[in-house]
Amino acid sequence: KTLGSKFSVQLWETLPHFLFGMSYFAMLFSDRIISWRYHPEIISGNGQIIEFNSAYHMGADLALLVILSASMLQYVIMAPIHIRLNNVILRLTVTESGKIDSYLKKQYQTLLILSVIASVGVCAVLVFFAPQIKTHLGGTEKSVQILRFAAISNVFLSIFATNGIFAMFLNKI
């Protein structure tokens, strides 16, 4: 006889994932609100309250390349981890169960180090070439400042994503 699922148990088990997703969307929408609020035309009093801020988005959207590079690398590393972990487990005896912990720690360290290297590398390129990006894409000095700030911030966001991905893999949110 199979027990029926209880909604309260499912809600409790998925609550961390729900909070993570809601925080992500709150971050995205707050980004849009900030771009509306600090629009150069609005500050000078010449524009409408909700208007596309191209100077802001040229910098902020281009800085998303930092997260893109880290997330591609994270996917490549984490996609086959179930298979690799299963292969490690098959070769171990009961007394060697501590090797599973060391294997997972090594995988986490590798994931974190490579994610930081990828995101810092892309961030450094974007920060260094920001003035050239301004001339080729038609941005402003504000776009360059936003690009630099957002690229550095996205390095920390990729570290957060690394921790989140590994925590979700272990299902220990």
PDB file of C-alpha atoms in Angstrom, residues 17-149:
ATOM      1  CA  HIS A  17      14.229  26.040  -3.751  1.00  0.00           C
ATOM      2  CA  PHE A  18      11.180  28.321  -3.749  1.00  0.00           C
ATOM      3  CA  LEU A  19      13.000  30.951  -1.670  1.00  0.00           C
ATOM      4  CA  PHE A  20      16.057  30.742  -3.921  1.00  0.00           C
ATOM      5  CA  GLY A  21      13.925  31.221  -7.038  1.00  0.00           C
ATOM      6  CA  MET A  22      11.955  34.078  -5.536  1.00  0.00           C
ATOM      7  CA  SER A  23      15.170  35.799  -4.454  1.00  0.00           C
ATOM      8  CA  TYR A  24      16.506  35.456  -7.980  1.00  0.00           C
ATOM      9  CA  PHE A  25      13.420  37.058  -9.516  1.00  0.00           C
ATOM     10  CA  ALA A  26      13.417  39.771  -6.839  1.00  0.00           C
ATOM     11  CA  MET A  27      17.004  40.567  -7.839  1.00  0.00           C
ATOM     12  CA  LEU A  28      16.047  40.755 -11.524  1.00  0.00           C
ATOM     13  CA  PHE A  29      13.076  43.017 -10.925  1.00  0.00           C
ATOM     14  CA  SER A  30      14.971  45.256  -8.515  1.00  0.00           C
ATOM     15  CA  ASP A  31      17.613  45.634 -11.228  1.00  0.00           C
ATOM     16  CA  ARG A  32      14.935  46.929 -13.593  1.00  0.00           C
ATOM     17  CA  ILE A  33      13.546  49.298 -10.972  1.00  0.00           C
ATOM     18  CA  ILE A  34      17.033  50.667 -10.308  1.00  0.00           C
ATOM     19  CA  SER A  35      17.536  51.197 -14.030  1.00  0.00           C
ATOM     20  CA  TRP A  36      14.268  53.139 -14.210  1.00  0.00           C
ATOM     21  CA  ARG A  37      14.996  55.197 -11.099  1.00  0.00           C
ATOM     22  CA  TYR A  38      18.506  56.260 -12.063  1.00  0.00           C
ATOM     23  CA  HIS A  39      17.795  56.993 -15.690  1.00  0.00           C
ATOM     24  CA  PRO A  40      19.754  60.096 -16.816  1.00  0.00           C
ATOM     25  CA  GLU A  41      16.680  61.620 -18.450  1.00  0.00           C
ATOM     26  CA  ILE A  42      14.552  61.148 -15.343  1.00  0.00           C
ATOM     27  CA  ILE A  43      17.193  62.650 -13.074  1.00  0.00           C
ATOM     28  CA  SER A  44      17.390  65.750 -15.261  1.00  0.00           C
ATOM     29  CA  GLY A  45      13.578  65.912 -15.347  1.00  0.00           C
ATOM     30  CA  ASN A  46      13.161  65.401 -19.112  1.00  0.00           C
ATOM     31  CA  GLY A  47      11.732  61.890 -19.291  1.00  0.00           C
ATOM     32  CA  GLN A  48       8.924  59.619 -18.275  1.00  0.00           C
ATOM     33  CA  ILE A  49       9.132  57.493 -15.154  1.00  0.00           C
ATOM     34  CA  ILE A  50       9.304  54.161 -17.001  1.00  0.00           C
ATOM     35  CA  GLU A  51      11.668  54.394 -19.925  1.00  0.00           C
ATOM     36  CA  PHE A  52      14.328  52.027 -21.232  1.00  0.00           C
ATOM     37  CA  ASN A  53      17.721  53.032 -19.835  1.00  0.00           C
ATOM     38  CA  SER A  54      20.115  52.092 -22.629  1.00  0.00           C
ATOM     39  CA  ALA A  55      23.182  53.492 -20.845  1.00  0.00           C
ATOM     40  CA  TYR A  56      22.493  51.293 -17.835  1.00  0.00           C
ATOM     41  CA  HIS A  57      21.608  48.153 -19.772  1.00  0.00           C
ATOM     42  CA  MET A  58      24.587  48.411 -22.112  1.00  0.00           C
ATOM     43  CA  GLY A  59      26.870  48.000 -19.101  1.00  0.00           C
ATOM     44  CA  ALA A  60      24.756  45.686 -16.953  1.00  0.00           C
ATOM     45  CA  ASP A  61      23.734  43.301 -19.712  1.00  0.00           C
ATOM     46  CA  LEU A  62      27.247  43.030 -21.102  1.00  0.00           C
ATOM     47  CA  ALA A  63      28.501  42.183 -17.602  1.00  0.00           C
ATOM     48  CA  LEU A  64      26.281  39.089 -17.642  1.00  0.00           C
ATOM     49  CA  LEU A  65      29.014  37.455 -19.740  1.00  0.00           C
ATOM     50  CA  VAL A  66      30.786  36.867 -16.422  1.00  0.00           C
ATOM     51  CA  ILE A  67      27.919  34.706 -15.165  1.00  0.00           C
ATOM     52  CA  LEU A  68      27.499  33.045 -18.557  1.00  0.00           C
ATOM     53  CA  SER A  69      31.087  31.817 -18.644  1.00  0.00           C
ATOM     54  CA  ALA A  70      30.929  30.512 -15.081  1.00  0.00           C
ATOM     55  CA  SER A  71      27.555  28.826 -15.577  1.00  0.00           C
ATOM     56  CA  MET A  72      28.702  26.997 -18.720  1.00  0.00           C
ATOM     57  CA  LEU A  73      31.705  25.680 -16.835  1.00  0.00           C
ATOM     58  CA  GLN A  74      29.543  24.713 -13.855  1.00  0.00           C
ATOM     59  CA  TYR A  75      27.220  22.773 -16.118  1.00  0.00           C
ATOM     60  CA  VAL A  76      30.085  20.874 -17.741  1.00  0.00           C
ATOM     61  CA  ILE A  77      31.475  19.915 -14.342  1.00  0.00           C
ATOM     62  CA  MET A  78      28.197  19.111 -12.584  1.00  0.00           C
ATOM     63  CA  ALA A  79      26.282  17.318 -15.364  1.00  0.00           C
ATOM     64  CA  PRO A  80      28.178  14.007 -15.149  1.00  0.00           C
ATOM     65  CA  ILE A  81      28.766  14.088 -11.372  1.00  0.00           C
ATOM     66  CA  HIS A  82      26.060  11.492 -10.613  1.00  0.00           C
ATOM     67  CA  ILE A  83      27.703   8.996 -12.962  1.00  0.00           C
ATOM     68  CA  ARG A  84      31.194   9.720 -11.628  1.00  0.00           C
ATOM     69  CA  LEU A  85      29.999   9.465  -8.023  1.00  0.00           C
ATOM     70  CA  ASN A  86      28.303   6.167  -8.803  1.00  0.00           C
ATOM     71  CA  ASN A  87      31.567   4.849 -10.302  1.00  0.00           C
ATOM     72  CA  VAL A  88      33.466   5.891  -7.168  1.00  0.00           C
ATOM     73  CA  ILE A  89      30.907   4.209  -4.912  1.00  0.00           C
ATOM     74  CA  LEU A  90      31.058   0.945  -6.865  1.00  0.00           C
ATOM     75  CA  ARG A  91      34.795   0.597  -6.182  1.00  0.00           C
ATOM     76  CA  LEU A  92      34.564   1.241  -2.430  1.00  0.00           C
ATOM     77  CA  THR A  93      33.972  -1.082   0.451  1.00  0.00           C
ATOM     78  CA  VAL A  94      31.853  -0.191   3.480  1.00  0.00           C
ATOM     79  CA  THR A  95      34.909   0.742   5.536  1.00  0.00           C
ATOM     80  CA  GLU A  96      36.035   3.238   2.874  1.00  0.00           C
ATOM     81  CA  SER A  97      32.905   5.406   3.008  1.00  0.00           C
ATOM     82  CA  GLY A  98      34.996   8.428   4.068  1.00  0.00           C
ATOM     83  CA  LYS A  99      36.410   8.509   0.543  1.00  0.00           C
ATOM     84  CA  ILE A 100      33.001   9.632  -0.715  1.00  0.00           C
ATOM     85  CA  ASP A 101      33.249  12.746   1.433  1.00  0.00           C
ATOM     86  CA  SER A 102      36.765  13.479   0.221  1.00  0.00           C
ATOM     87  CA  TYR A 103      35.651  12.935  -3.395  1.00  0.00           C
ATOM     88  CA  LEU A 104      32.744  15.369  -2.977  1.00  0.00           C
ATOM     89  CA  LYS A 105      35.000  17.937  -1.273  1.00  0.00           C
ATOM     90  CA  LYS A 106      37.477  17.659  -4.139  1.00  0.00           C
ATOM     91  CA  GLN A 107      34.698  18.103  -6.696  1.00  0.00           C
ATOM     92  CA  TYR A 108      33.397  21.153  -4.849  1.00  0.00           C
ATOM     93  CA  GLN A 109      36.862  22.703  -4.645  1.00  0.00           C
ATOM     94  CA  THR A 110      37.446  22.064  -8.331  1.00  0.00           C
ATOM     95  CA  LEU A 111      34.066  23.564  -9.213  1.00  0.00           C
ATOM     96  CA  LEU A 112      34.649  26.624  -7.043  1.00  0.00           C
ATOM     97  CA  ILE A 113      38.214  27.270  -8.232  1.00  0.00           C
ATOM     98  CA  LEU A 114      37.368  26.877 -11.919  1.00  0.00           C
ATOM     99  CA  SER A 115      34.243  29.024 -11.570  1.00  0.00           C
ATOM    100  CA  VAL A 116      36.249  31.788  -9.909  1.00  0.00           C
ATOM    101  CA  ILE A 117      38.986  31.571 -12.555  1.00  0.00           C
ATOM    102  CA  ALA A 118      36.456  31.716 -15.406  1.00  0.00           C
ATOM    103  CA  SER A 119      34.433  34.571 -13.944  1.00  0.00           C
ATOM    104  CA  VAL A 120      37.464  36.615 -12.850  1.00  0.00           C
ATOM    105  CA  GLY A 121      39.047  36.113 -16.273  1.00  0.00           C
ATOM    106  CA  VAL A 122      35.994  37.373 -18.136  1.00  0.00           C
ATOM    107  CA  CYS A 123      35.590  40.171 -15.581  1.00  0.00           C
ATOM    108  CA  ALA A 124      39.200  41.286 -16.094  1.00  0.00           C
ATOM    109  CA  VAL A 125      38.754  41.353 -19.867  1.00  0.00           C
ATOM    110  CA  LEU A 126      35.530  43.354 -19.583  1.00  0.00           C
ATOM    111  CA  VAL A 127      36.981  45.829 -17.077  1.00  0.00           C
ATOM    112  CA  PHE A 128      40.158  46.278 -19.113  1.00  0.00           C
ATOM    113  CA  PHE A 129      38.409  46.720 -22.459  1.00  0.00           C
ATOM    114  CA  ALA A 130      35.473  48.771 -21.127  1.00  0.00           C
ATOM    115  CA  PRO A 131      36.601  52.044 -22.778  1.00  0.00           C
ATOM    116  CA  GLN A 132      36.925  50.312 -26.164  1.00  0.00           C
ATOM    117  CA  ILE A 133      33.478  48.808 -25.707  1.00  0.00           C
ATOM    118  CA  LYS A 134      32.119  52.307 -25.151  1.00  0.00           C
ATOM    119  CA  THR A 135      33.495  53.573 -28.447  1.00  0.00           C
ATOM    120  CA  HIS A 136      32.389  50.528 -30.499  1.00  0.00           C
ATOM    121  CA  LEU A 137      28.907  50.121 -29.031  1.00  0.00           C
ATOM    122  CA  GLY A 138      28.111  53.790 -28.571  1.00  0.00           C
ATOM    123  CA  GLY A 139      27.832  53.754 -24.794  1.00  0.00           C
ATOM    124  CA  THR A 140      28.527  56.530 -22.336  1.00  0.00           C
ATOM    125  CA  GLU A 141      30.924  56.924 -19.443  1.00  0.00           C
ATOM    126  CA  LYS A 142      28.094  55.778 -17.155  1.00  0.00           C
ATOM    127  CA  SER A 143      27.853  52.576 -19.207  1.00  0.00           C
ATOM    128  CA  VAL A 144      31.534  51.926 -18.587  1.00  0.00           C
ATOM    129  CA  GLN A 145      31.158  52.534 -14.847  1.00  0.00           C
ATOM    130  CA  ILE A 146      28.122  50.280 -14.664  1.00  0.00           C
ATOM    131  CA  LEU A 147      29.906  47.589 -16.702  1.00  0.00           C
ATOM    132  CA  ARG A 148      32.874  47.604 -14.333  1.00  0.00           C
ATOM    133  CA  PHE A 149      30.736  47.541 -11.209  1.00  0.00           C
TER     134      PHE A 149
END
